[in-house]
Coordinates of C-alpha atoms in Angstrom, one line a residue:
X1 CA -80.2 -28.9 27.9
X2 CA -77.2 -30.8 26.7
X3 CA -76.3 -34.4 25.5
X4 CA -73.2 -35.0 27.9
X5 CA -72.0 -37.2 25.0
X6 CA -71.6 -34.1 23.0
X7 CA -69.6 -32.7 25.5
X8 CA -66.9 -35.6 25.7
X9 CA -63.6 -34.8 24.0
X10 CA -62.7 -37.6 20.8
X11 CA -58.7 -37.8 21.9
X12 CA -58.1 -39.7 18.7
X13 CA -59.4 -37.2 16.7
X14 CA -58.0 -34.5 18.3
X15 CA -54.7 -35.8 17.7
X16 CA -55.6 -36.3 13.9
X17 CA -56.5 -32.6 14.0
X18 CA -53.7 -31.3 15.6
X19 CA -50.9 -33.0 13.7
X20 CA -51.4 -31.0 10.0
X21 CA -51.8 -27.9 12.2
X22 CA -48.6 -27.8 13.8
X23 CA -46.6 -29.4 10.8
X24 CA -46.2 -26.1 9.0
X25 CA -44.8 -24.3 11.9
X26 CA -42.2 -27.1 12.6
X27 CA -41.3 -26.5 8.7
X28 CA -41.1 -22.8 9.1
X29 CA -38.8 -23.6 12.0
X30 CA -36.3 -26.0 10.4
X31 CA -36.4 -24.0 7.1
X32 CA -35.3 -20.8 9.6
X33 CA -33.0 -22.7 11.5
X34 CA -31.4 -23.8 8.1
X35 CA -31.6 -20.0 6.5
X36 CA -30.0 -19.0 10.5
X37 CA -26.8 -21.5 10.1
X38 CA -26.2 -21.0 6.7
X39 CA -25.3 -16.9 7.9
X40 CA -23.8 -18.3 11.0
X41 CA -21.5 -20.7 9.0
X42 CA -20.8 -17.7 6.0
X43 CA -19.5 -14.9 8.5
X44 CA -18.1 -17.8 10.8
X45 CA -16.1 -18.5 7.7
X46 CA -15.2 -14.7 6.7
X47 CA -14.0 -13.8 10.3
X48 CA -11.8 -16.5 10.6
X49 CA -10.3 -15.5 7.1
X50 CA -10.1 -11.9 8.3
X51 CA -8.7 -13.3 11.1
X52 CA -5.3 -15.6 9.7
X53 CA -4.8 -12.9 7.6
X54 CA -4.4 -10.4 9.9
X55 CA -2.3 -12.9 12.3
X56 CA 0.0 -13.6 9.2
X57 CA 0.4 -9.7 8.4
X58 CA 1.6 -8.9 11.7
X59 CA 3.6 -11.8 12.4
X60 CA 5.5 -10.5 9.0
X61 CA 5.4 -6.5 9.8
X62 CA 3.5 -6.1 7.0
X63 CA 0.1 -5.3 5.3
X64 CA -2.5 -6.8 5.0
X65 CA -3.1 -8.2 1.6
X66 CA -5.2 -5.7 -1.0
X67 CA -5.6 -3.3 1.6
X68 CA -4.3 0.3 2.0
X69 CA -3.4 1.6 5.6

């Protein structure tokens, strides 16, 4: 039938095999994880602007700054 030899797994090589494989999905991850916090960080950024200005605005009883009511 079969060589049972044939049959037995090479763990060594396996490894060796496996390793490229997954390396480009780890890359896609940390390059989406990157692309992901860099938006976080940007509107993170804007609504705390939006945010001190609008505090400031109200604290004076005024407008906000280029804006029309």
């Amino acid at each position: 039938m079969g060589d049972i030899a044939a049959k037995k797994l090479d763990h060594e090589s396996h490894l060796l095999l496996d390793q490229p494989l997954l390396r480009l999905p780890i890359e896609l991850l940390r390059k989406n994880f990157r692309s992901a916090h860099f938006e976080v960080e940007k509107d993170g950024t804007y609504v705390k602007n939006t945010l001190k200005e609008t505090a400031t605005a109200c604290v004076n009883g005024g407008r906000l700054a280029g804006r029309r009511a």
